mmCIF file of C-alpha atoms in Angstrom:
data_model
loop_
_atom_site.group_PDB
_atom_site.id
_atom_site.type_symbol
_atom_site.label_atom_id
_atom_site.label_comp_id
_atom_site.label_asym_id
_atom_site.label_seq_id
_atom_site.Cartn_x
_atom_site.Cartn_y
_atom_site.Cartn_z
ATOM 1 C CA MET A 19 -74.458 130.236 11.263
ATOM 2 C CA LYS A 20 -74.082 131.920 14.645
ATOM 3 C CA SER A 21 -70.523 130.625 14.881
ATOM 4 C CA LEU A 22 -69.781 131.911 11.381
ATOM 5 C CA LEU A 23 -71.116 135.394 12.096
ATOM 6 C CA SER A 24 -69.128 135.605 15.324
ATOM 7 C CA LEU A 25 -65.806 135.340 13.482
ATOM 8 C CA PRO A 26 -65.789 138.888 12.004
ATOM 9 C CA GLU A 27 -66.596 140.161 15.494
ATOM 10 C CA GLU A 28 -63.628 138.263 16.939
ATOM 11 C CA LEU A 29 -61.304 139.646 14.279
ATOM 12 C CA TYR A 30 -62.516 143.195 14.832
ATOM 13 C CA ARG A 31 -62.123 142.858 18.587
ATOM 14 C CA ASN A 32 -58.519 141.692 18.136
ATOM 15 C CA ARG A 33 -57.680 144.114 15.320
ATOM 16 C CA ARG A 34 -54.846 145.846 17.197
ATOM 17 C CA MET A 35 -53.171 142.583 18.097
ATOM 18 C CA ILE A 36 -53.561 141.367 14.503
ATOM 19 C CA TYR A 37 -51.896 144.516 13.171
ATOM 20 C CA LYS A 38 -48.997 144.256 15.633
ATOM 21 C CA LEU A 39 -48.443 140.577 14.862
ATOM 22 C CA ALA A 40 -48.625 141.275 11.115
ATOM 23 C CA LYS A 41 -45.971 144.008 11.356
ATOM 24 C CA ASN A 42 -43.754 141.739 13.417
ATOM 25 C CA ASP A 43 -44.278 138.859 10.974
ATOM 26 C CA PHE A 44 -43.368 141.090 8.038
ATOM 27 C CA ARG A 45 -40.197 142.326 9.741
ATOM 28 C CA THR A 46 -38.968 138.962 11.030
ATOM 29 C CA LYS A 47 -39.505 137.199 7.698
ATOM 30 C CA PHE A 48 -36.230 138.630 6.418
ATOM 31 C CA ALA A 49 -34.479 139.122 9.757
ATOM 32 C CA GLY A 50 -30.768 138.402 9.633
ATOM 33 C CA SER A 51 -30.270 139.405 6.003
ATOM 34 C CA TYR A 52 -28.333 142.545 5.104
ATOM 35 C CA PHE A 53 -31.102 144.106 3.036
ATOM 36 C CA GLY A 54 -33.952 143.017 5.315
ATOM 37 C CA ILE A 55 -37.490 143.704 4.055
ATOM 38 C CA ILE A 56 -36.143 145.010 0.735
ATOM 39 C CA TRP A 57 -36.092 141.378 -0.418
ATOM 40 C CA ALA A 58 -39.888 141.292 -0.096
ATOM 41 C CA PHE A 59 -40.060 143.769 -2.989
ATOM 42 C CA VAL A 60 -37.000 142.724 -5.012
ATOM 43 C CA GLN A 61 -38.103 139.146 -5.644
ATOM 44 C CA PRO A 62 -41.484 140.021 -7.262
ATOM 45 C CA VAL A 63 -39.852 142.736 -9.384
ATOM 46 C CA VAL A 64 -37.235 140.265 -10.650
ATOM 47 C CA THR A 65 -39.982 137.754 -11.422
ATOM 48 C CA VAL A 66 -41.872 140.343 -13.479
ATOM 49 C CA LEU A 67 -38.708 141.256 -15.383
ATOM 50 C CA VAL A 68 -37.971 137.597 -16.145
ATOM 51 C CA TYR A 69 -41.495 136.955 -17.474
ATOM 52 C CA TRP A 70 -41.389 140.171 -19.496
ATOM 53 C CA PHE A 71 -38.028 139.249 -21.044
ATOM 54 C CA VAL A 72 -39.088 135.677 -21.852
ATOM 55 C CA PHE A 73 -42.422 136.537 -23.476
ATOM 56 C CA GLU A 74 -41.677 139.960 -24.961
ATOM 57 C CA VAL A 75 -38.056 139.503 -26.032
ATOM 58 C CA GLY A 76 -37.239 135.789 -25.968
ATOM 59 C CA PHE A 77 -40.377 134.295 -27.518
ATOM 60 C CA ARG A 78 -41.357 137.537 -29.275
ATOM 61 C CA SER A 79 -45.032 136.754 -28.753
ATOM 62 C CA ASP A 80 -47.573 138.518 -30.925
ATOM 63 C CA ASN A 81 -49.197 141.006 -28.566
ATOM 64 C CA SER A 82 -50.506 143.314 -31.257
ATOM 65 C CA THR A 83 -54.075 142.816 -30.031
ATOM 66 C CA LEU A 84 -53.260 144.372 -26.647
ATOM 67 C CA ALA A 85 -54.317 147.962 -26.051
ATOM 68 C CA VAL A 86 -51.200 148.579 -23.922
ATOM 69 C CA PRO A 87 -47.563 147.430 -23.917
ATOM 70 C CA PHE A 88 -47.169 143.851 -22.717
ATOM 71 C CA VAL A 89 -45.390 144.864 -19.524
ATOM 72 C CA LEU A 90 -48.476 146.851 -18.427
ATOM 73 C CA TYR A 91 -50.741 143.923 -19.219
ATOM 74 C CA LEU A 92 -48.416 141.599 -17.293
ATOM 75 C CA VAL A 93 -48.063 143.611 -14.074
ATOM 76 C CA ALA A 94 -51.810 144.297 -13.859
ATOM 77 C CA GLY A 95 -52.435 140.555 -13.693
ATOM 78 C CA ILE A 96 -49.439 139.251 -11.812
ATOM 79 C CA VAL A 97 -49.597 141.630 -8.822
ATOM 80 C CA PRO A 98 -52.911 140.261 -7.472
ATOM 81 C CA TRP A 99 -51.563 136.769 -8.132
ATOM 82 C CA PHE A 100 -48.478 137.535 -6.018
ATOM 83 C CA PHE A 101 -50.753 138.490 -3.127
ATOM 84 C CA PHE A 102 -52.917 135.395 -3.542
ATOM 85 C CA GLN A 103 -49.857 133.153 -3.667
ATOM 86 C CA ASP A 104 -48.037 134.674 -0.684
ATOM 87 C CA ALA A 105 -51.170 134.914 1.447
ATOM 88 C CA LEU A 106 -52.285 131.344 0.703
ATOM 89 C CA ILE A 107 -48.877 129.816 1.433
ATOM 90 C CA GLY A 108 -48.358 131.914 4.546
ATOM 91 C CA GLY A 109 -51.886 131.396 5.843
ATOM 92 C CA THR A 110 -51.724 127.647 5.243
ATOM 93 C CA ASN A 111 -48.592 127.311 7.374
ATOM 94 C CA SER A 112 -49.679 129.806 10.059
ATOM 95 C CA MET A 113 -50.657 127.173 12.640
ATOM 96 C CA ILE A 114 -47.390 125.314 12.234
ATOM 97 C CA GLU A 115 -45.257 128.457 12.229
ATOM 98 C CA TYR A 116 -46.991 129.859 15.317
ATOM 99 C CA SER A 117 -47.359 126.517 17.084
ATOM 100 C CA TYR A 118 -46.097 128.072 20.335
ATOM 101 C CA LEU A 119 -49.131 130.387 20.314
ATOM 102 C CA VAL A 120 -51.530 127.616 19.337
ATOM 103 C CA LYS A 121 -50.577 125.685 22.464
ATOM 104 C CA LYS A 122 -51.551 128.612 24.674
ATOM 105 C CA VAL A 123 -55.076 128.044 25.926
ATOM 106 C CA VAL A 124 -55.855 131.752 26.320
ATOM 107 C CA PHE A 125 -54.725 132.766 22.813
ATOM 108 C CA ASN A 126 -57.333 133.207 20.064
ATOM 109 C CA ILE A 127 -55.766 131.214 17.224
ATOM 110 C CA SER A 128 -58.440 132.366 14.756
ATOM 111 C CA VAL A 129 -56.392 135.517 14.157
ATOM 112 C CA LEU A 130 -53.261 133.718 12.900
ATOM 113 C CA PRO A 131 -54.336 133.215 9.253
ATOM 114 C CA VAL A 132 -55.388 136.878 9.186
ATOM 115 C CA VAL A 133 -51.950 137.903 10.464
ATOM 116 C CA LYS A 134 -50.334 136.234 7.452
ATOM 117 C CA LEU A 135 -52.794 137.880 5.077
ATOM 118 C CA ILE A 136 -52.153 141.352 6.479
ATOM 119 C CA SER A 137 -48.409 140.730 6.281
ATOM 120 C CA ALA A 138 -48.763 139.869 2.565
ATOM 121 C CA LEU A 139 -51.069 142.859 2.112
ATOM 122 C CA PHE A 140 -48.234 145.278 2.984
ATOM 123 C CA VAL A 141 -46.303 144.135 -0.100
ATOM 124 C CA HIS A 142 -49.448 144.113 -2.226
ATOM 125 C CA ILE A 143 -50.238 147.753 -1.434
ATOM 126 C CA PHE A 144 -46.693 148.720 -2.424
ATOM 127 C CA PHE A 145 -46.994 146.989 -5.782
ATOM 128 C CA VAL A 146 -50.411 148.477 -6.520
ATOM 129 C CA CYS A 147 -48.785 151.882 -6.041
ATOM 130 C CA PHE A 148 -45.915 150.703 -8.236
ATOM 131 C CA ILE A 149 -48.378 149.769 -11.008
ATOM 132 C CA ILE A 150 -50.038 153.183 -10.826
ATOM 133 C CA VAL A 151 -46.670 154.927 -11.149
ATOM 134 C CA LEU A 152 -45.680 152.648 -14.034
ATOM 135 C CA TYR A 153 -48.921 153.372 -15.871
ATOM 136 C CA CYS A 154 -48.387 157.103 -15.336
ATOM 137 C CA PHE A 155 -44.932 156.724 -16.872
ATOM 138 C CA TYR A 156 -46.638 155.330 -19.985
ATOM 139 C CA GLY A 157 -49.105 158.236 -20.019
ATOM 140 C CA ARG A 158 -52.076 156.378 -18.521
ATOM 141 C CA PHE A 159 -53.163 158.345 -15.454
ATOM 142 C CA PRO A 160 -55.569 157.336 -12.640
ATOM 143 C CA ASP A 161 -59.308 157.731 -13.118
ATOM 144 C CA LEU A 162 -62.522 156.628 -11.419
ATOM 145 C CA TYR A 163 -62.091 153.056 -12.614
ATOM 146 C CA TYR A 164 -59.152 152.700 -10.236
ATOM 147 C CA LEU A 165 -61.627 152.729 -7.333
ATOM 148 C CA GLN A 166 -62.517 149.183 -8.343
ATOM 149 C CA LEU A 167 -59.135 148.054 -7.034
ATOM 150 C CA LEU A 168 -60.567 148.337 -3.515
ATOM 151 C CA TYR A 169 -63.485 146.121 -4.485
ATOM 152 C CA TYR A 170 -61.361 143.461 -6.168
ATOM 153 C CA SER A 171 -58.735 143.528 -3.399
ATOM 154 C CA PHE A 172 -61.436 142.998 -0.777
ATOM 155 C CA GLY A 173 -62.898 140.118 -2.768
ATOM 156 C CA LEU A 174 -59.483 138.498 -3.130
ATOM 157 C CA LEU A 175 -58.780 139.009 0.581
ATOM 158 C CA LEU A 176 -62.025 137.319 1.588
ATOM 159 C CA LEU A 177 -61.461 134.472 -0.865
ATOM 160 C CA VAL A 178 -57.954 133.667 0.324
ATOM 161 C CA LEU A 179 -59.002 134.046 3.967
ATOM 162 C CA GLY A 180 -61.670 131.387 3.564
ATOM 163 C CA LEU A 181 -59.216 129.087 1.806
ATOM 164 C CA CYS A 182 -56.576 129.690 4.483
ATOM 165 C CA TYR A 183 -58.929 128.802 7.324
ATOM 166 C CA MET A 184 -59.531 125.450 5.673
ATOM 167 C CA THR A 185 -55.961 124.708 4.581
ATOM 168 C CA SER A 186 -54.351 125.894 7.844
ATOM 169 C CA ALA A 187 -56.589 123.482 9.753
ATOM 170 C CA VAL A 188 -56.049 120.512 7.446
ATOM 171 C CA VAL A 189 -52.273 120.941 7.123
ATOM 172 C CA VAL A 190 -51.848 120.368 10.862
ATOM 173 C CA PHE A 191 -52.957 116.774 10.312
ATOM 174 C CA PHE A 192 -51.762 116.362 6.714
ATOM 175 C CA ARG A 193 -48.437 118.152 6.262
ATOM 176 C CA ASP A 194 -48.185 117.180 2.590
ATOM 177 C CA LEU A 195 -50.948 119.679 1.823
ATOM 178 C CA SER A 196 -48.464 122.567 1.756
ATOM 179 C CA GLN A 197 -46.489 120.834 -1.009
ATOM 180 C CA ILE A 198 -49.677 120.098 -2.941
ATOM 181 C CA ILE A 199 -50.664 123.765 -2.718
ATOM 182 C CA SER A 200 -47.241 124.866 -3.982
ATOM 183 C CA ILE A 201 -47.586 122.614 -7.021
ATOM 184 C CA GLY A 202 -51.147 123.823 -7.560
ATOM 185 C CA LEU A 203 -49.961 127.437 -7.541
ATOM 186 C CA GLN A 204 -47.286 126.656 -10.127
ATOM 187 C CA ILE A 205 -49.993 125.305 -12.405
ATOM 188 C CA GLY A 206 -52.529 127.966 -11.483
ATOM 189 C CA ILE A 207 -50.417 130.899 -12.633
ATOM 190 C CA TRP A 208 -50.637 129.543 -16.175
ATOM 191 C CA LEU A 209 -54.331 128.666 -16.033
ATOM 192 C CA THR A 210 -55.479 131.979 -14.576
ATOM 193 C CA PRO A 211 -54.151 133.250 -17.193
ATOM 194 C CA ILE A 212 -51.592 135.956 -16.504
ATOM 195 C CA MET A 213 -48.855 135.742 -19.130
ATOM 196 C CA TRP A 214 -51.192 135.202 -22.078
ATOM 197 C CA VAL A 215 -54.539 136.486 -23.343
ATOM 198 C CA ALA A 216 -57.189 133.782 -23.074
ATOM 199 C CA GLU A 217 -59.724 135.632 -25.226
ATOM 200 C CA ASP A 218 -57.258 135.729 -28.137
ATOM 201 C CA ARG A 219 -55.599 132.332 -27.789
ATOM 202 C CA LEU A 220 -58.817 130.409 -27.126
ATOM 203 C CA VAL A 221 -61.123 132.217 -29.529
ATOM 204 C CA ARG A 222 -61.778 128.881 -31.232
ATOM 205 C CA TYR A 223 -62.327 127.085 -27.931
ATOM 206 C CA PRO A 224 -65.045 129.005 -26.062
ATOM 207 C CA LEU A 225 -65.787 126.047 -23.775
ATOM 208 C CA ILE A 226 -62.194 125.996 -22.472
ATOM 209 C CA CYS A 227 -62.365 129.736 -21.915
ATOM 210 C CA ARG A 228 -65.532 129.308 -19.822
ATOM 211 C CA ILE A 229 -63.887 126.540 -17.800
ATOM 212 C CA LEU A 230 -60.904 128.774 -17.052
ATOM 213 C CA LYS A 231 -63.283 131.440 -15.775
ATOM 214 C CA LEU A 232 -64.421 129.033 -13.062
ATOM 215 C CA ASN A 233 -61.147 129.920 -11.358
ATOM 216 C CA PRO A 234 -62.187 132.751 -8.984
ATOM 217 C CA VAL A 235 -58.721 134.332 -9.109
ATOM 218 C CA TYR A 236 -59.224 134.822 -12.855
ATOM 219 C CA TYR A 237 -62.131 137.113 -11.977
ATOM 220 C CA VAL A 238 -59.878 139.286 -9.791
ATOM 221 C CA VAL A 239 -57.014 139.343 -12.299
ATOM 222 C CA SER A 240 -59.454 140.306 -15.050
ATOM 223 C CA GLY A 241 -60.893 142.954 -12.733
ATOM 224 C CA TYR A 242 -57.513 144.562 -12.162
ATOM 225 C CA ARG A 243 -57.044 144.729 -15.918
ATOM 226 C CA ASP A 244 -60.528 146.164 -16.333
ATOM 227 C CA ALA A 245 -59.582 148.939 -13.912
ATOM 228 C CA PHE A 246 -56.180 149.674 -15.438
ATOM 229 C CA ILE A 247 -56.684 148.872 -19.128
ATOM 230 C CA ASN A 248 -60.195 148.027 -20.334
ATOM 231 C CA LYS A 249 -62.024 150.687 -18.281
ATOM 232 C CA THR A 250 -64.921 148.377 -17.455
ATOM 233 C CA TRP A 251 -66.979 148.322 -14.245
ATOM 234 C CA PHE A 252 -67.437 145.078 -12.349
ATOM 235 C CA TRP A 253 -71.239 145.191 -12.666
ATOM 236 C CA GLU A 254 -70.850 144.911 -16.426
ATOM 237 C CA HIS A 255 -70.082 141.209 -15.813
ATOM 238 C CA PRO A 256 -73.155 140.347 -13.701
ATOM 239 C CA LEU A 257 -73.137 136.549 -14.006
ATOM 240 C CA TRP A 258 -69.393 136.285 -13.436
ATOM 241 C CA THR A 259 -69.661 138.607 -10.431
ATOM 242 C CA VAL A 260 -72.496 136.575 -8.888
ATOM 243 C CA TYR A 261 -70.515 133.348 -9.420
ATOM 244 C CA PHE A 262 -67.393 134.818 -7.825
ATOM 245 C CA TRP A 263 -69.211 135.964 -4.690
ATOM 246 C CA CYS A 264 -71.144 132.706 -4.349
ATOM 247 C CA PHE A 265 -67.862 130.803 -4.588
ATOM 248 C CA THR A 266 -66.050 133.179 -2.227
ATOM 249 C CA LEU A 267 -68.743 133.241 0.448
ATOM 250 C CA GLY A 268 -69.125 129.471 0.153
ATOM 251 C CA ALA A 269 -65.378 128.978 0.541
ATOM 252 C CA PHE A 270 -65.333 131.320 3.535
ATOM 253 C CA ALA A 271 -68.258 129.564 5.226
ATOM 254 C CA PHE A 272 -66.835 126.097 4.600
ATOM 255 C CA GLY A 273 -63.308 127.116 5.576
ATOM 256 C CA THR A 274 -64.357 128.637 8.893
ATOM 257 C CA TRP A 275 -66.557 125.604 9.631
ATOM 258 C CA VAL A 276 -63.625 123.224 9.052
ATOM 259 C CA PHE A 277 -61.338 125.432 11.152
ATOM 260 C CA ARG A 278 -63.710 125.524 14.121
ATOM 261 C CA ARG A 279 -64.300 121.777 13.977
ATOM 262 C CA LEU A 280 -60.603 120.925 13.964
ATOM 263 C CA LYS A 281 -58.991 123.650 16.077
ATOM 264 C CA VAL A 282 -59.702 121.867 19.379
ATOM 265 C CA HIS A 283 -57.209 119.191 18.309
ATOM 266 C CA PHE A 284 -54.409 121.519 17.146
ATOM 267 C CA ALA A 285 -52.550 121.696 20.456
ATOM 268 C CA ASP A 286 -52.515 117.889 20.811
ATOM 269 C CA VAL A 287 -51.153 117.313 17.285
ATOM 270 C CA LEU A 288 -48.617 120.146 17.314
#
């Protein structure tokens, strides 16, 4: 427990270094390309447009039950997923990518997963602003419910940080884990759900709907939509909220424990 509580202190003490490394990571990710960091924003936008075209135009899905146009429903759910996906993949591979820092005895390697999360957070903040502008274009202006975005973003950040501490430690010894995570994310985007409305499609299967809600990212995605569309506060889902935080804090505690147990062997393996 003492070791677990010391981690936030370490991160706060190294906050300036984390911010500098995150900015450098964000810039160098697209170094050498003509458009540079613009690609960090173009790719998610293209993905949103493809999903919108496929489901709204191609399949002509029945979205009459939605209170907003499908594109607004889509972006409110897919933007937090983009952050979760980028942060988890980046954080998982942080030890391998920064192996030259891991081998330095004096360097605090506990900050590396956080560096990847902050780097992904830059793009996430941009797209949250993009959503707000898009909703304003459709005549839906900001209100007090938007303050919940800070709460849900913090919860998602803590969740993915705990997962990254565990996966970044394990992947050093089991490199196939990064491929397994990529496949899991491909499946997870459909099970969250993001492109379809679980409450409508699974109205006859309440048990399946409850099982899907065991996915903690579903809680965050639903929370973003509550802030933008449904105008519902997070405390109006008390049991779901308690489950999410129990899962998140458990994942964070377990992830940091695994990381601290294995990090002494990183330099030898890398």
